[in-house]
mmCIF file with all atom_site columns, C-alpha atoms in Angstrom:
data_model
loop_
_atom_site.group_PDB
_atom_site.id
_atom_site.type_symbol
_atom_site.label_atom_id
_atom_site.label_alt_id
_atom_site.label_comp_id
_atom_site.label_asym_id
_atom_site.label_entity_id
_atom_site.label_seq_id
_atom_site.pdbx_PDB_ins_code
_atom_site.Cartn_x
_atom_site.Cartn_y
_atom_site.Cartn_z
_atom_site.occupancy
_atom_site.B_iso_or_equiv
_atom_site.pdbx_formal_charge
_atom_site.auth_seq_id
_atom_site.auth_comp_id
_atom_site.auth_asym_id
_atom_site.auth_atom_id
_atom_site.pdbx_PDB_model_num
ATOM 1   C CA . MET V 1 1   ? 2.873  -3.623  -13.735 1.00 0.00 ? 239 MET V CA 1
ATOM 2   C CA . LYS V 1 2   ? 4.123  -0.797  -11.559 1.00 0.00 ? 240 LYS V CA 1
ATOM 3   C CA . GLN V 1 3   ? 5.628  2.318   -13.061 1.00 0.00 ? 241 GLN V CA 1
ATOM 4   C CA . VAL V 1 4   ? 8.759  2.968   -10.995 1.00 0.00 ? 242 VAL V CA 1
ATOM 5   C CA . ILE V 1 5   ? 10.838 1.199   -8.359  1.00 0.00 ? 243 ILE V CA 1
ATOM 6   C CA . PHE V 1 6   ? 12.712 3.352   -5.836  1.00 0.00 ? 244 PHE V CA 1
ATOM 7   C CA . ILE V 1 7   ? 16.108 2.056   -4.724  1.00 0.00 ? 245 ILE V CA 1
ATOM 8   C CA . GLY V 1 8   ? 18.419 3.727   -2.201  1.00 0.00 ? 246 GLY V CA 1
ATOM 9   C CA . GLN V 1 9   ? 19.880 3.617   1.282   1.00 0.00 ? 247 GLN V CA 1
ATOM 10  C CA . THR V 1 10  ? 17.879 3.577   4.492   1.00 0.00 ? 248 THR V CA 1
ATOM 11  C CA . GLY V 1 11  ? 16.539 7.044   5.272   1.00 0.00 ? 249 GLY V CA 1
ATOM 12  C CA . CYS V 1 12  ? 17.196 8.570   1.837   1.00 0.00 ? 250 CYS V CA 1
ATOM 13  C CA . GLY V 1 13  ? 13.527 9.476   1.320   1.00 0.00 ? 251 GLY V CA 1
ATOM 14  C CA . LYS V 1 14  ? 12.160 6.645   -0.828  1.00 0.00 ? 252 LYS V CA 1
ATOM 15  C CA . THR V 1 15  ? 8.978  6.106   1.181   1.00 0.00 ? 253 THR V CA 1
ATOM 16  C CA . THR V 1 16  ? 8.232  9.815   1.494   1.00 0.00 ? 254 THR V CA 1
ATOM 17  C CA . LEU V 1 17  ? 8.732  10.244  -2.253  1.00 0.00 ? 255 LEU V CA 1
ATOM 18  C CA . CYS V 1 18  ? 6.411  7.292   -2.977  1.00 0.00 ? 256 CYS V CA 1
ATOM 19  C CA . GLN V 1 19  ? 3.777  8.810   -0.704  1.00 0.00 ? 257 GLN V CA 1
ATOM 20  C CA . LYS V 1 20  ? 4.100  12.229  -2.369  1.00 0.00 ? 258 LYS V CA 1
ATOM 21  C CA . LEU V 1 21  ? 3.940  10.896  -5.940  1.00 0.00 ? 259 LEU V CA 1
ATOM 22  C CA . ASN V 1 22  ? 0.863  8.839   -5.071  1.00 0.00 ? 260 ASN V CA 1
ATOM 23  C CA . GLU V 1 23  ? -0.837 11.759  -3.275  1.00 0.00 ? 261 GLU V CA 1
ATOM 24  C CA . GLN V 1 24  ? -0.833 10.116  0.122   1.00 0.00 ? 262 GLN V CA 1
ATOM 25  C CA . LYS V 1 25  ? -0.347 11.719  3.510   1.00 0.00 ? 263 LYS V CA 1
ATOM 26  C CA . LEU V 1 26  ? 3.379  12.077  4.254   1.00 0.00 ? 264 LEU V CA 1
ATOM 27  C CA . ARG V 1 27  ? 4.321  10.117  7.332   1.00 0.00 ? 265 ARG V CA 1
ATOM 28  C CA . TYR V 1 28  ? 7.572  8.504   8.337   1.00 0.00 ? 266 TYR V CA 1
ATOM 29  C CA . LYS V 1 29  ? 7.566  4.747   8.258   1.00 0.00 ? 267 LYS V CA 1
ATOM 30  C CA . LYS V 1 30  ? 10.555 2.386   8.161   1.00 0.00 ? 268 LYS V CA 1
ATOM 31  C CA . THR V 1 31  ? 10.167 0.102   5.157   1.00 0.00 ? 269 THR V CA 1
ATOM 32  C CA . GLN V 1 32  ? 10.756 -3.480  6.307   1.00 0.00 ? 270 GLN V CA 1
ATOM 33  C CA . ALA V 1 33  ? 9.783  -5.255  3.065   1.00 0.00 ? 271 ALA V CA 1
ATOM 34  C CA . VAL V 1 34  ? 8.946  -4.317  -0.515  1.00 0.00 ? 272 VAL V CA 1
ATOM 35  C CA . GLU V 1 35  ? 5.817  -2.145  -0.472  1.00 0.00 ? 273 GLU V CA 1
ATOM 36  C CA . PHE V 1 36  ? 3.522  -0.884  -3.217  1.00 0.00 ? 274 PHE V CA 1
ATOM 37  C CA . TYR V 1 37  ? 2.159  2.661   -3.351  1.00 0.00 ? 275 TYR V CA 1
ATOM 38  C CA . GLY V 1 38  ? -0.156 3.001   -6.337  1.00 0.00 ? 276 GLY V CA 1
ATOM 39  C CA . THR V 1 39  ? 2.265  3.073   -9.270  1.00 0.00 ? 277 THR V CA 1
ATOM 40  C CA . SER V 1 40  ? 5.395  2.996   -7.098  1.00 0.00 ? 278 SER V CA 1
ATOM 41  C CA . ILE V 1 41  ? 7.476  0.203   -5.596  1.00 0.00 ? 279 ILE V CA 1
ATOM 42  C CA . ASP V 1 42  ? 9.295  1.086   -2.369  1.00 0.00 ? 280 ASP V CA 1
ATOM 43  C CA . THR V 1 43  ? 12.264 -1.080  -1.385  1.00 0.00 ? 281 THR V CA 1
ATOM 44  C CA . PRO V 1 44  ? 14.017 -1.450  1.983   1.00 0.00 ? 282 PRO V CA 1
ATOM 45  C CA . GLY V 1 45  ? 17.262 0.520   2.202   1.00 0.00 ? 283 GLY V CA 1
ATOM 46  C CA . GLU V 1 46  ? 19.088 -2.593  3.335   1.00 0.00 ? 284 GLU V CA 1
ATOM 47  C CA . TYR V 1 47  ? 18.666 -4.007  -0.181  1.00 0.00 ? 285 TYR V CA 1
ATOM 48  C CA . MET V 1 48  ? 20.955 -1.260  -1.493  1.00 0.00 ? 286 MET V CA 1
ATOM 49  C CA . GLU V 1 49  ? 23.330 -1.264  1.470   1.00 0.00 ? 287 GLU V CA 1
ATOM 50  C CA . ASN V 1 50  ? 24.145 -4.963  1.293   1.00 0.00 ? 288 ASN V CA 1
ATOM 51  C CA . PRO V 1 51  ? 25.287 -6.392  -2.078  1.00 0.00 ? 289 PRO V CA 1
ATOM 52  C CA . ARG V 1 52  ? 23.977 -9.838  -1.213  1.00 0.00 ? 290 ARG V CA 1
ATOM 53  C CA . PHE V 1 53  ? 20.456 -8.356  -1.538  1.00 0.00 ? 291 PHE V CA 1
ATOM 54  C CA . TYR V 1 54  ? 21.008 -6.947  -5.034  1.00 0.00 ? 292 TYR V CA 1
ATOM 55  C CA . ASN V 1 55  ? 19.283 -10.015 -6.457  1.00 0.00 ? 293 ASN V CA 1
ATOM 56  C CA . ALA V 1 56  ? 16.112 -8.989  -4.575  1.00 0.00 ? 294 ALA V CA 1
ATOM 57  C CA . LEU V 1 57  ? 16.285 -5.568  -6.250  1.00 0.00 ? 295 LEU V CA 1
ATOM 58  C CA . HIS V 1 58  ? 16.713 -7.155  -9.663  1.00 0.00 ? 296 HIS V CA 1
ATOM 59  C CA . MET V 1 59  ? 13.807 -9.547  -9.143  1.00 0.00 ? 297 MET V CA 1
ATOM 60  C CA . THR V 1 60  ? 11.510 -6.827  -7.823  1.00 0.00 ? 298 THR V CA 1
ATOM 61  C CA . SER V 1 61  ? 12.458 -4.473  -10.668 1.00 0.00 ? 299 SER V CA 1
ATOM 62  C CA . ALA V 1 62  ? 10.774 -6.871  -13.107 1.00 0.00 ? 300 ALA V CA 1
ATOM 63  C CA . GLU V 1 63  ? 7.507  -5.297  -11.949 1.00 0.00 ? 301 GLU V CA 1
ATOM 64  C CA . ALA V 1 64  ? 8.598  -1.768  -12.947 1.00 0.00 ? 302 ALA V CA 1
ATOM 65  C CA . LYS V 1 65  ? 9.061  0.202   -16.143 1.00 0.00 ? 303 LYS V CA 1
ATOM 66  C CA . ILE V 1 66  ? 11.611 2.618   -14.666 1.00 0.00 ? 304 ILE V CA 1
ATOM 67  C CA . ILE V 1 67  ? 14.321 2.184   -12.020 1.00 0.00 ? 305 ILE V CA 1
ATOM 68  C CA . ALA V 1 68  ? 14.971 5.214   -9.781  1.00 0.00 ? 306 ALA V CA 1
ATOM 69  C CA . LEU V 1 69  ? 18.245 5.298   -7.830  1.00 0.00 ? 307 LEU V CA 1
ATOM 70  C CA . ILE V 1 70  ? 17.973 7.672   -4.874  1.00 0.00 ? 308 ILE V CA 1
ATOM 71  C CA . ALA V 1 71  ? 20.892 9.564   -3.330  1.00 0.00 ? 309 ALA V CA 1
ATOM 72  C CA . ASP V 1 72  ? 20.705 11.495  -0.055  1.00 0.00 ? 310 ASP V CA 1
ATOM 73  C CA . PRO V 1 73  ? 23.152 14.429  0.000   1.00 0.00 ? 311 PRO V CA 1
ATOM 74  C CA . THR V 1 74  ? 22.823 14.829  3.770   1.00 0.00 ? 312 THR V CA 1
ATOM 75  C CA . ARG V 1 75  ? 24.777 11.584  4.297   1.00 0.00 ? 313 ARG V CA 1
ATOM 76  C CA . ASP V 1 76  ? 28.516 11.203  3.904   1.00 0.00 ? 314 ASP V CA 1
ATOM 77  C CA . TYR V 1 77  ? 28.412 7.628   2.668   1.00 0.00 ? 315 TYR V CA 1
ATOM 78  C CA . GLN V 1 78  ? 26.545 6.598   -0.469  1.00 0.00 ? 316 GLN V CA 1
ATOM 79  C CA . ALA V 1 79  ? 26.139 2.894   -1.293  1.00 0.00 ? 317 ALA V CA 1
ATOM 80  C CA . ILE V 1 80  ? 25.467 3.154   -5.042  1.00 0.00 ? 318 ILE V CA 1
ATOM 81  C CA . PRO V 1 81  ? 28.259 1.394   -6.944  1.00 0.00 ? 319 PRO V CA 1
ATOM 82  C CA . PRO V 1 82  ? 29.674 2.786   -10.202 1.00 0.00 ? 320 PRO V CA 1
ATOM 83  C CA . ALA V 1 83  ? 27.823 1.526   -13.311 1.00 0.00 ? 321 ALA V CA 1
ATOM 84  C CA . PHE V 1 84  ? 25.108 -0.048  -11.114 1.00 0.00 ? 322 PHE V CA 1
ATOM 85  C CA . ALA V 1 85  ? 22.428 0.982   -13.632 1.00 0.00 ? 323 ALA V CA 1
ATOM 86  C CA . GLY V 1 86  ? 23.962 -1.430  -16.134 1.00 0.00 ? 324 GLY V CA 1
ATOM 87  C CA . SER V 1 87  ? 22.765 -4.362  -14.047 1.00 0.00 ? 325 SER V CA 1
ATOM 88  C CA . PHE V 1 88  ? 19.147 -3.535  -14.956 1.00 0.00 ? 326 PHE V CA 1
ATOM 89  C CA . ALA V 1 89  ? 17.649 -4.055  -18.397 1.00 0.00 ? 327 ALA V CA 1
ATOM 90  C CA . LYS V 1 90  ? 15.510 -0.922  -18.057 1.00 0.00 ? 328 LYS V CA 1
ATOM 91  C CA . ARG V 1 91  ? 15.778 2.844   -18.009 1.00 0.00 ? 329 ARG V CA 1
ATOM 92  C CA . VAL V 1 92  ? 17.503 3.994   -14.820 1.00 0.00 ? 330 VAL V CA 1
ATOM 93  C CA . ILE V 1 93  ? 17.080 7.549   -13.583 1.00 0.00 ? 331 ILE V CA 1
ATOM 94  C CA . GLY V 1 94  ? 18.670 9.279   -10.603 1.00 0.00 ? 332 GLY V CA 1
ATOM 95  C CA . ILE V 1 95  ? 16.989 11.338  -7.904  1.00 0.00 ? 333 ILE V CA 1
ATOM 96  C CA . VAL V 1 96  ? 18.783 13.464  -5.319  1.00 0.00 ? 334 VAL V CA 1
ATOM 97  C CA . THR V 1 97  ? 16.473 14.089  -2.352  1.00 0.00 ? 335 THR V CA 1
ATOM 98  C CA . LYS V 1 98  ? 16.553 16.613  0.517   1.00 0.00 ? 336 LYS V CA 1
ATOM 99  C CA . ILE V 1 99  ? 18.117 19.336  -1.653  1.00 0.00 ? 337 ILE V CA 1
ATOM 100 C CA . ASP V 1 100 ? 16.550 22.146  0.379   1.00 0.00 ? 338 ASP V CA 1
ATOM 101 C CA . ILE V 1 101 ? 18.396 21.092  3.545   1.00 0.00 ? 339 ILE V CA 1
ATOM 102 C CA . ALA V 1 102 ? 21.694 19.878  2.028   1.00 0.00 ? 340 ALA V CA 1
ATOM 103 C CA . GLU V 1 103 ? 24.830 21.863  1.317   1.00 0.00 ? 341 GLU V CA 1
ATOM 104 C CA . PRO V 1 104 ? 25.229 22.682  -2.415  1.00 0.00 ? 342 PRO V CA 1
ATOM 105 C CA . LYS V 1 105 ? 28.561 20.798  -2.583  1.00 0.00 ? 343 LYS V CA 1
ATOM 106 C CA . ALA V 1 106 ? 26.898 17.709  -1.116  1.00 0.00 ? 344 ALA V CA 1
ATOM 107 C CA . VAL V 1 107 ? 24.138 17.915  -3.734  1.00 0.00 ? 345 VAL V CA 1
ATOM 108 C CA . GLU V 1 108 ? 26.788 18.127  -6.483  1.00 0.00 ? 346 GLU V CA 1
ATOM 109 C CA . LYS V 1 109 ? 28.564 15.095  -5.011  1.00 0.00 ? 347 LYS V CA 1
ATOM 110 C CA . ALA V 1 110 ? 25.304 13.094  -4.982  1.00 0.00 ? 348 ALA V CA 1
ATOM 111 C CA . VAL V 1 111 ? 24.615 14.040  -8.612  1.00 0.00 ? 349 VAL V CA 1
ATOM 112 C CA . GLU V 1 112 ? 28.097 12.883  -9.600  1.00 0.00 ? 350 GLU V CA 1
ATOM 113 C CA . GLU V 1 113 ? 27.620 9.594   -7.769  1.00 0.00 ? 351 GLU V CA 1
ATOM 114 C CA . LEU V 1 114 ? 24.380 8.930   -9.653  1.00 0.00 ? 352 LEU V CA 1
ATOM 115 C CA . LYS V 1 115 ? 26.069 9.784   -12.940 1.00 0.00 ? 353 LYS V CA 1
ATOM 116 C CA . ARG V 1 116 ? 28.914 7.359   -12.122 1.00 0.00 ? 354 ARG V CA 1
ATOM 117 C CA . ALA V 1 117 ? 26.220 4.751   -11.519 1.00 0.00 ? 355 ALA V CA 1
ATOM 118 C CA . LYS V 1 118 ? 25.017 5.587   -15.077 1.00 0.00 ? 356 LYS V CA 1
ATOM 119 C CA . ALA V 1 119 ? 21.630 6.928   -13.960 1.00 0.00 ? 357 ALA V CA 1
ATOM 120 C CA . GLU V 1 120 ? 20.306 9.504   -16.455 1.00 0.00 ? 358 GLU V CA 1
ATOM 121 C CA . PRO V 1 121 ? 18.679 11.940  -16.179 1.00 0.00 ? 359 PRO V CA 1
ATOM 122 C CA . VAL V 1 122 ? 19.177 13.062  -12.577 1.00 0.00 ? 360 VAL V CA 1
ATOM 123 C CA . PHE V 1 123 ? 16.405 14.979  -10.808 1.00 0.00 ? 361 PHE V CA 1
ATOM 124 C CA . LEU V 1 124 ? 16.852 17.248  -7.786  1.00 0.00 ? 362 LEU V CA 1
ATOM 125 C CA . VAL V 1 125 ? 13.948 17.144  -5.350  1.00 0.00 ? 363 VAL V CA 1
ATOM 126 C CA . ASP V 1 126 ? 12.879 18.001  -1.851  1.00 0.00 ? 364 ASP V CA 1
ATOM 127 C CA . THR V 1 127 ? 9.740  16.008  -1.163  1.00 0.00 ? 365 THR V CA 1
ATOM 128 C CA . ILE V 1 128 ? 8.645  17.914  1.936   1.00 0.00 ? 366 ILE V CA 1
ATOM 129 C CA . ALA V 1 129 ? 8.993  21.346  0.296   1.00 0.00 ? 367 ALA V CA 1
ATOM 130 C CA . GLY V 1 130 ? 7.739  20.044  -3.063  1.00 0.00 ? 368 GLY V CA 1
ATOM 131 C CA . THR V 1 131 ? 10.848 21.242  -4.919  1.00 0.00 ? 369 THR V CA 1
ATOM 132 C CA . GLY V 1 132 ? 11.338 19.413  -8.221  1.00 0.00 ? 370 GLY V CA 1
ATOM 133 C CA . ILE V 1 133 ? 8.370  17.060  -7.718  1.00 0.00 ? 371 ILE V CA 1
ATOM 134 C CA . ARG V 1 134 ? 6.390  18.431  -10.651 1.00 0.00 ? 372 ARG V CA 1
ATOM 135 C CA . GLU V 1 135 ? 9.305  17.956  -13.056 1.00 0.00 ? 373 GLU V CA 1
ATOM 136 C CA . LEU V 1 136 ? 9.810  14.389  -11.844 1.00 0.00 ? 374 LEU V CA 1
ATOM 137 C CA . GLU V 1 137 ? 6.097  13.604  -12.213 1.00 0.00 ? 375 GLU V CA 1
ATOM 138 C CA . GLU V 1 138 ? 6.021  15.012  -15.740 1.00 0.00 ? 376 GLU V CA 1
ATOM 139 C CA . TYR V 1 139 ? 9.053  12.955  -16.726 1.00 0.00 ? 377 TYR V CA 1
ATOM 140 C CA . LEU V 1 140 ? 7.611  9.736   -15.286 1.00 0.00 ? 378 LEU V CA 1
ATOM 141 C CA . GLU V 1 141 ? 4.252  10.289  -16.990 1.00 0.00 ? 379 GLU V CA 1
ATOM 142 C CA . GLY V 1 142 ? 6.007  10.992  -20.309 1.00 0.00 ? 380 GLY V CA 1
ATOM 143 C CA . GLU V 1 143 ? 8.156  7.870   -20.034 1.00 0.00 ? 381 GLU V CA 1
ATOM 144 C CA . VAL V 1 144 ? 5.191  5.619   -19.312 1.00 0.00 ? 382 VAL V CA 1
ATOM 145 C CA . TYR V 1 145 ? 3.320  7.087   -22.300 1.00 0.00 ? 383 TYR V CA 1
ATOM 146 C CA . ALA V 1 146 ? 6.390  6.615   -24.524 1.00 0.00 ? 384 ALA V CA 1
ATOM 147 C CA . GLU V 1 147 ? 6.794  3.023   -23.310 1.00 0.00 ? 385 GLU V CA 1
ATOM 148 C CA . CYS V 1 148 ? 3.154  2.256   -24.148 1.00 0.00 ? 386 CYS V CA 1
ATOM 149 C CA . ARG V 1 149 ? 3.642  3.673   -27.657 1.00 0.00 ? 387 ARG V CA 1
ATOM 150 C CA . ARG V 1 150 ? 6.834  1.626   -28.165 1.00 0.00 ? 388 ARG V CA 1
ATOM 151 C CA . ASN V 1 151 ? 5.033  -1.561  -27.170 1.00 0.00 ? 389 ASN V CA 1
ATOM 152 C CA . SER V 1 152 ? 2.004  -1.037  -29.409 1.00 0.00 ? 390 SER V CA 1
#
């Protein structure tokens, strides 16, 4: 079983975040299909952008312990519907990427969108600069440990 599935629009930073969390070299690559990076599941952005693909997200999420909804504050349009987290039977967290290059108001807007989607808690990260990565890693490690204890 994988630890976390990353869900978000095309170009929001899912692949880069997966590479960073799994200590791989950061390189841009368009995700064409579901891909596995160590403990991470990377999904194509089109799955979030087109509601007819939501079933693919739900099926793939069966392999994860945690769902991570990703919001990109450098984009005007966000595709995450309100209360979207409720469609998963697992913990859903939010991650706002690219915070070092986004306007503060745009970051606030992305946080609010993730909260409307019912993702909690929400982490602020910039994968390239490393901002917020440690806090996210610590949370994910703690959640996996807690899940193992709950299941024993």
